[in-house]
Amino acid sequence: MTYSQSLARDNTIQSTRLLALITFTLVFIGLIMIYSASAIVAWKDYDQLLFRGDSSFYLRHQFYWLLGGIAAFILASMVPYREFQRWSFIWLGIGIIILILTKFSPWGVEINNSQRWLAIPWTGFAFQPAEMVKLILIVFVADFISRKQNVIKEFKRGLLPLLIAIGTVMFLVLIQPHLGMTILLGLVTLLLLIIGGVRVKYLFGFIAAGLLIGALVIRDYQLERFLAVLSPDLSRKAVVLLYSPEEVEEAMKSVEKKRYHLNQFLLALGSGGVLGRGPGESQQKMFFLPAPHTDSVFAILGEEHGFLGTGIVLSLFLLLFWTGIKIALNSKDMFGSLLAFGLTALIVIQAGINMAVTTGSLPTTGLPLPFISYGGSSLFFTLIGVGMLLNIGKTVDRI
Amino acid sequence: MLAVDYKKRVIRASAVLFIFYLLLLLRLYHLQISQKKFDPEKSKYLFSTEINLQRNLNDGNVSEDLRQVFKDNGYLLLPGAAVKVKEENKKWIITDKKNVREYTVIKEESALKIYEFKDQHKKWIKVTRPRGNIYDRHGEKFAVTIEAKSLYLKEPSKLSLSKKYQLGRWLSPILDKTPAQIEDILNKNTPHVPLARKIDPIKVAAIEAEALKAAIDKSEAVRSEAIKIETIKSEAEKAEAVKTLADKAMESWQLYFGKEYKRFYPKRELASHVVGFVDLDNKGQEGIEGCFDSVLAGPCENINVDKDGRGTSILIDGEQGLPPPQGYNLVLTIDEIIQYAAEIDISAACRQHEAPRGTIIVMKPKTGEILAMAVYPLFNPNSYSEYNSQQRRNITITDPFEPGSTFKTITTAAVLGKKVVDEKEGFYCPGYIEIAGRRIACHHKHENLTFREAIEESCNVAVITAALRLTPEEFYTTARDFGFCTKTGIQLPAESSGRLIKPRRWSKTSLPTLAIGQGMVSTTPLQLITAISVLANGGKLMKPLLVKKVIDFKGEVVKEYQPEVVRQVISPSLAFRVTDILKGVVERGTGKGATIEGYSVAGKTGTAQKVDPETGRYSKDKFVASFIGYLPADDPRIIMLVVIDEPKGVSWGSKVAAPVFKRLAYRILPHIGLFGQQVPSTESSSIDISESSSIDIPIYPRCLPLREDGLPIMVDLTGLTMREVWRLCLPYKLEMELNGSGVADSQLPLPDTPLYPGTVVRVSFKSPLLVIPNEGIICDSYPIEPYPN
């Protein structure tokens, strides 16, 4: 073992420890923020005769998922990551079947006009398959690219099978509908394809096809969310361009409504200032912000803990990014590298999109902030992802 | 080579993401530190103005100039807007509570810029407070505010069909509504639907019990809860658990109780025409309640409170600076005991003479304070909707009548004042007088008599003869001066001004008929008593006073109403001369029925013919009998007017109204401290208390009955409050020993024992749960407290 190799090993082991530390710091911050943001919602809205007024309802449920998530995290960090490679095709099949079940079977649960949950029969227990499929897809893409390096530059044998797999999954997620998740999957797989060496000219086609399909299936409210981010003048021009004359006023009204929510984010962040209003002191969580404990948790963090809080969380994600990239670079095989990069990018891009939405830089997507937002399946599968990342980092020395 | 390739690409991709994160951090820095975009103080720029308008702002005042500038820009700034200095000479906040708006004034670039201050986390709410109480002059409560519960349904659209059906089934019998009516309510599409307002406490308990029962029938979980509760040993814990479960049951039906304030009149019929009543929304409708509505409701105040995103206000106790806990209280000049006695007497008289209406007014002539204003028929303001408006109207101020002979006092004052007649001048009465071909009759042929005797006997002929020496203008002006055809200005709504036709529209017979108080004049009872008070008050016309003062909840006086002289109508000596004649009326003349031993009484009877509305002529059998008198004649303490409308059978004022005057005087004189000086002889002071107690007015005794020798007799005190016992025994110089609290339980001496001055009266009290029919349970409704005056 050369000096540089041993340095890389030590670095990587340090990285895995740091990764676990960052992860659980974020989870801890998440629990605090979930309680702060959800207490009022749970107390006022959770409506069941004998449990009404239980302000810690969401906190407890998140905590149960967290216990399961920690177990899964430990398990995932112990299973050698190459085991996933062996079954990646079968996993993808299972993922696609589950997605189909979610949309088209009676076990799919519809909440707020989206069918994103799958109830497991006879258990009274539901989860979001998209969260699971996103891991599966990353594993599949990483495996395929690393095994087919010799033909990756070809379209038919290299790119096409990949595009079919990715497209199927994205399509099934899009029709739930879950536009945010679809975009996230598209971005991460796109990055993996670029890194894997796919010809960029093919990828332009991939992007163009994605945009075209997106434009065809986009729904009014999703379009309005895009328009709401634009300045009032610009959004008006866009509305006039996109809608028939009799629909313009109606559309403008709903764009204004969407902009109201955006403004509530900005108001929350702005009134936080440097140090924030203080723990639990958010005014915006009193039903001014939509879904305070899921999509808006970062805004409440900004209001209660100011730039200090948002800066620390952002830095933690940046640090997580750093360690994840280090693991990817130190991995000895291409599969490990691609998988590590994919998993890291998944978390970091999702977090980035959520924070960008909160700061009014991107349209509302409905993507939770990893580790921090309320949402059991998201936490569970993200922890599994981190567990896999950890395993890749640990494996460096055994080569 | 290959490996290096893809690792390079990883680094490049990472760099892109890294830059994205840096941009995010920059954006956060921009939003949270460098820019404060959403400042509620500057939520909207309105206009700017000159810099020199800031000068008064630092002292907390808005100058007239600035107000004008606001007005010019279309923003009305009401007086009373408060200024808060945020930064000296830089930033001020103007709060206009009445218009519920706030403005920020900021000095920027050598100009004053005005912004709208609008915080989305705040909202203005109007504070509802309990209405102030109404007291009599001694602090007895005539009107109080109690808490009542109203039943509401939350979000009926969220109820399932089967739930709606069940809810209608168990709720309809309790609320006395048909299931169809309930269904209509349930199908409303508003967040909160009132089902029943101001329900009495017994029904509240019934609704809770039924809700629990229905929930047990429906839900397995509630049933097992209920069974669990059955096993609890401790009674207190069990009750607590049942209460909690009942609350949950109510919630499962989406029902809840809201607190409201309800007006309650503890004295029921007493002074109800004066006090008036409020509607279901606590808005004053008639009487004092109507006239002083805004005072009783208190100053309308808007306060700025936190709210959540759904518009629900978040009130944290003690943090919001709530205004005073209740509206202002009123203290009336009414004396409860005199009022009660007057109501008993007018009711008794009206029933005896089968009269449909009657009224008594008792007043202090020197100040114009009204001590009693009794109107028959009585009504109970607690259930005002059961009475029609005829029964509820205060006829002492709304219904003018032709006064008849009592107006001769005014004629007397006019002819004596203009010196056209002397008291001793002789007249001849042939039993009638013919004027312009019309014959005006006298009661009988008086033949020769002096003017004084003419008034004593109420001779129409002599009075008309004397009055004809006046010019119409002179007579009219005198009558106007006495206050006829002018509203007295009493603090009650819907006062009528009466009628006095102007001389230019008079015919030949007008002046003669006016002289005897018919035809040209009609007056409300209150106008009449106010006018004749002039004679008792040395010629000064007083404004009648009903509200003595306005006090706040601590008892501090906010406003006091002072007696007000309207004008000097006649000279004191002339008033004395007329009084002297009126003394004769009671001593020797038609008013003999009103003599009171030991006091000289000045008075005048009246028997006015009424115009039959069908024929338009004077009716043969419809009269208004009245008597007005004041005593002691030389130094009048009280003046009383008795008016009985359309008595059947005997209708002379001397026979119908004068005895009422006498009986009432005997009742109330001890109370105003007059019998302390001159003890009346045995004969005339025996008052038949049995008659009054046979009247079914459900009020406890207000004065002790007197034995034939003038000694008061003890009555059964059981059930009276300490205050009432004290008030009852106060005028008779007795020693009181009161023990305990609540209502009287036992007493010594026993009922029917004569009470000598200085007798010790021992009464013990115990705590009551006073159940008032139809009103629910009120604990200790009359707490002992210092008099507000």
PDB file of N, CA and C in Angstrom, chain A residues 31-46 52-60 280 285-287 292-293 300 304 374:
ATOM      1  N   LEU A  31     -36.031  16.678  13.891  1.00  0.00           N
ATOM      2  CA  LEU A  31     -37.038  16.353  14.907  1.00  0.00           C
ATOM      3  C   LEU A  31     -37.505  17.621  15.624  1.00  0.00           C
ATOM      4  N   ILE A  32     -36.542  18.465  15.971  1.00  0.00           N
ATOM      5  CA  ILE A  32     -36.892  19.716  16.668  1.00  0.00           C
ATOM      6  C   ILE A  32     -37.810  20.558  15.783  1.00  0.00           C
ATOM      7  N   MET A  33     -37.432  20.698  14.521  1.00  0.00           N
ATOM      8  CA  MET A  33     -38.217  21.549  13.623  1.00  0.00           C
ATOM      9  C   MET A  33     -39.586  20.954  13.334  1.00  0.00           C
ATOM     10  N   ILE A  34     -39.656  19.628  13.236  1.00  0.00           N
ATOM     11  CA  ILE A  34     -40.955  19.002  12.983  1.00  0.00           C
ATOM     12  C   ILE A  34     -41.887  19.276  14.148  1.00  0.00           C
ATOM     13  N   TYR A  35     -41.361  19.148  15.366  1.00  0.00           N
ATOM     14  CA  TYR A  35     -42.240  19.404  16.507  1.00  0.00           C
ATOM     15  C   TYR A  35     -42.696  20.862  16.519  1.00  0.00           C
ATOM     16  N   SER A  36     -41.742  21.752  16.318  1.00  0.00           N
ATOM     17  CA  SER A  36     -42.078  23.177  16.340  1.00  0.00           C
ATOM     18  C   SER A  36     -43.108  23.518  15.263  1.00  0.00           C
ATOM     19  N   ALA A  37     -42.924  22.940  14.073  1.00  0.00           N
ATOM     20  CA  ALA A  37     -43.789  23.327  12.962  1.00  0.00           C
ATOM     21  C   ALA A  37     -45.125  22.601  12.979  1.00  0.00           C
ATOM     22  N   SER A  38     -45.141  21.375  13.509  1.00  0.00           N
ATOM     23  CA  SER A  38     -46.356  20.575  13.367  1.00  0.00           C
ATOM     24  C   SER A  38     -47.260  20.631  14.581  1.00  0.00           C
ATOM     25  N   ALA A  39     -46.744  21.112  15.720  1.00  0.00           N
ATOM     26  CA  ALA A  39     -47.543  21.047  16.955  1.00  0.00           C
ATOM     27  C   ALA A  39     -48.895  21.727  16.762  1.00  0.00           C
ATOM     28  N   ILE A  40     -48.879  22.914  16.166  1.00  0.00           N
ATOM     29  CA  ILE A  40     -50.125  23.655  16.040  1.00  0.00           C
ATOM     30  C   ILE A  40     -51.065  22.955  15.060  1.00  0.00           C
ATOM     31  N   VAL A  41     -50.498  22.408  13.997  1.00  0.00           N
ATOM     32  CA  VAL A  41     -51.331  21.709  13.009  1.00  0.00           C
ATOM     33  C   VAL A  41     -51.941  20.454  13.636  1.00  0.00           C
ATOM     34  N   ALA A  42     -51.092  19.707  14.362  1.00  0.00           N
ATOM     35  CA  ALA A  42     -51.582  18.484  14.987  1.00  0.00           C
ATOM     36  C   ALA A  42     -52.663  18.808  16.013  1.00  0.00           C
ATOM     37  N   TRP A  43     -52.427  19.863  16.751  1.00  0.00           N
ATOM     38  CA  TRP A  43     -53.352  20.214  17.830  1.00  0.00           C
ATOM     39  C   TRP A  43     -54.685  20.673  17.275  1.00  0.00           C
ATOM     40  N   LYS A  44     -54.640  21.403  16.182  1.00  0.00           N
ATOM     41  CA  LYS A  44     -55.878  21.975  15.658  1.00  0.00           C
ATOM     42  C   LYS A  44     -56.589  21.056  14.677  1.00  0.00           C
ATOM     43  N   ASP A  45     -55.842  20.319  13.884  1.00  0.00           N
ATOM     44  CA  ASP A  45     -56.462  19.651  12.754  1.00  0.00           C
ATOM     45  C   ASP A  45     -56.642  18.160  12.922  1.00  0.00           C
ATOM     46  N   TYR A  46     -55.833  17.540  13.727  1.00  0.00           N
ATOM     47  CA  TYR A  46     -55.916  16.099  13.764  1.00  0.00           C
ATOM     48  C   TYR A  46     -57.209  15.716  14.430  1.00  0.00           C
ATOM     49  N   ARG A  52     -57.824  13.739  19.848  1.00  0.00           N
ATOM     50  CA  ARG A  52     -57.797  15.121  19.399  1.00  0.00           C
ATOM     51  C   ARG A  52     -56.917  15.989  20.289  1.00  0.00           C
ATOM     52  N   GLY A  53     -56.287  16.940  19.666  1.00  0.00           N
ATOM     53  CA  GLY A  53     -55.506  17.880  20.453  1.00  0.00           C
ATOM     54  C   GLY A  53     -54.150  17.318  20.834  1.00  0.00           C
ATOM     55  N   ASP A  54     -53.689  16.268  20.151  1.00  0.00           N
ATOM     56  CA  ASP A  54     -52.396  15.671  20.459  1.00  0.00           C
ATOM     57  C   ASP A  54     -51.324  16.408  19.657  1.00  0.00           C
ATOM     58  N   SER A  55     -50.635  17.356  20.308  1.00  0.00           N
ATOM     59  CA  SER A  55     -49.743  18.214  19.546  1.00  0.00           C
ATOM     60  C   SER A  55     -48.471  17.483  19.130  1.00  0.00           C
ATOM     61  N   SER A  56     -48.161  16.359  19.753  1.00  0.00           N
ATOM     62  CA  SER A  56     -46.913  15.662  19.393  1.00  0.00           C
ATOM     63  C   SER A  56     -47.159  14.536  18.409  1.00  0.00           C
ATOM     64  N   PHE A  57     -48.355  14.536  17.781  1.00  0.00           N
ATOM     65  CA  PHE A  57     -48.722  13.435  16.879  1.00  0.00           C
ATOM     66  C   PHE A  57     -47.684  13.219  15.787  1.00  0.00           C
ATOM     67  N   TYR A  58     -47.336  14.280  15.078  1.00  0.00           N
ATOM     68  CA  TYR A  58     -46.401  14.132  13.956  1.00  0.00           C
ATOM     69  C   TYR A  58     -44.997  13.781  14.440  1.00  0.00           C
ATOM     70  N   LEU A  59     -44.624  14.366  15.577  1.00  0.00           N
ATOM     71  CA  LEU A  59     -43.298  14.075  16.122  1.00  0.00           C
ATOM     72  C   LEU A  59     -43.175  12.579  16.420  1.00  0.00           C
ATOM     73  N   ARG A  60     -44.202  12.026  17.079  1.00  0.00           N
ATOM     74  CA  ARG A  60     -44.144  10.600  17.432  1.00  0.00           C
ATOM     75  C   ARG A  60     -44.043   9.745  16.174  1.00  0.00           C
ATOM     76  N   GLY A 280     -39.482  28.098  18.404  1.00  0.00           N
ATOM     77  CA  GLY A 280     -40.929  27.966  18.587  1.00  0.00           C
ATOM     78  C   GLY A 280     -41.705  29.245  18.390  1.00  0.00           C
ATOM     79  N   LYS A 285     -46.005  29.841  10.956  1.00  0.00           N
ATOM     80  CA  LYS A 285     -46.489  28.465  10.992  1.00  0.00           C
ATOM     81  C   LYS A 285     -47.955  28.386  11.374  1.00  0.00           C
ATOM     82  N   MET A 286     -48.499  29.499  11.866  1.00  0.00           N
ATOM     83  CA  MET A 286     -49.912  29.523  12.235  1.00  0.00           C
ATOM     84  C   MET A 286     -50.771  29.594  10.973  1.00  0.00           C
ATOM     85  N   PHE A 287     -50.622  28.652  10.113  1.00  0.00           N
ATOM     86  CA  PHE A 287     -51.448  28.483   8.907  1.00  0.00           C
ATOM     87  C   PHE A 287     -51.223  29.555   7.845  1.00  0.00           C
ATOM     88  N   PRO A 292     -46.820  23.409   6.938  1.00  0.00           N
ATOM     89  CA  PRO A 292     -45.645  23.906   7.675  1.00  0.00           C
ATOM     90  C   PRO A 292     -44.626  22.834   8.030  1.00  0.00           C
ATOM     91  N   HIS A 293     -45.051  21.607   8.308  1.00  0.00           N
ATOM     92  CA  HIS A 293     -44.097  20.618   8.791  1.00  0.00           C
ATOM     93  C   HIS A 293     -43.477  19.812   7.654  1.00  0.00           C
ATOM     94  N   ILE A 300     -39.673  27.902   8.185  1.00  0.00           N
ATOM     95  CA  ILE A 300     -39.878  28.078   9.627  1.00  0.00           C
ATOM     96  C   ILE A 300     -38.541  28.063  10.352  1.00  0.00           C
ATOM     97  N   GLU A 304     -37.426  31.053  12.766  1.00  0.00           N
ATOM     98  CA  GLU A 304     -37.161  30.875  14.190  1.00  0.00           C
ATOM     99  C   GLU A 304     -35.680  30.999  14.525  1.00  0.00           C
ATOM    100  N   TYR A 374     -41.053  16.535   7.709  1.00  0.00           N
ATOM    101  CA  TYR A 374     -41.819  15.382   8.147  1.00  0.00           C
ATOM    102  C   TYR A 374     -42.094  14.492   6.949  1.00  0.00           C
TER     103      TYR A 374
END
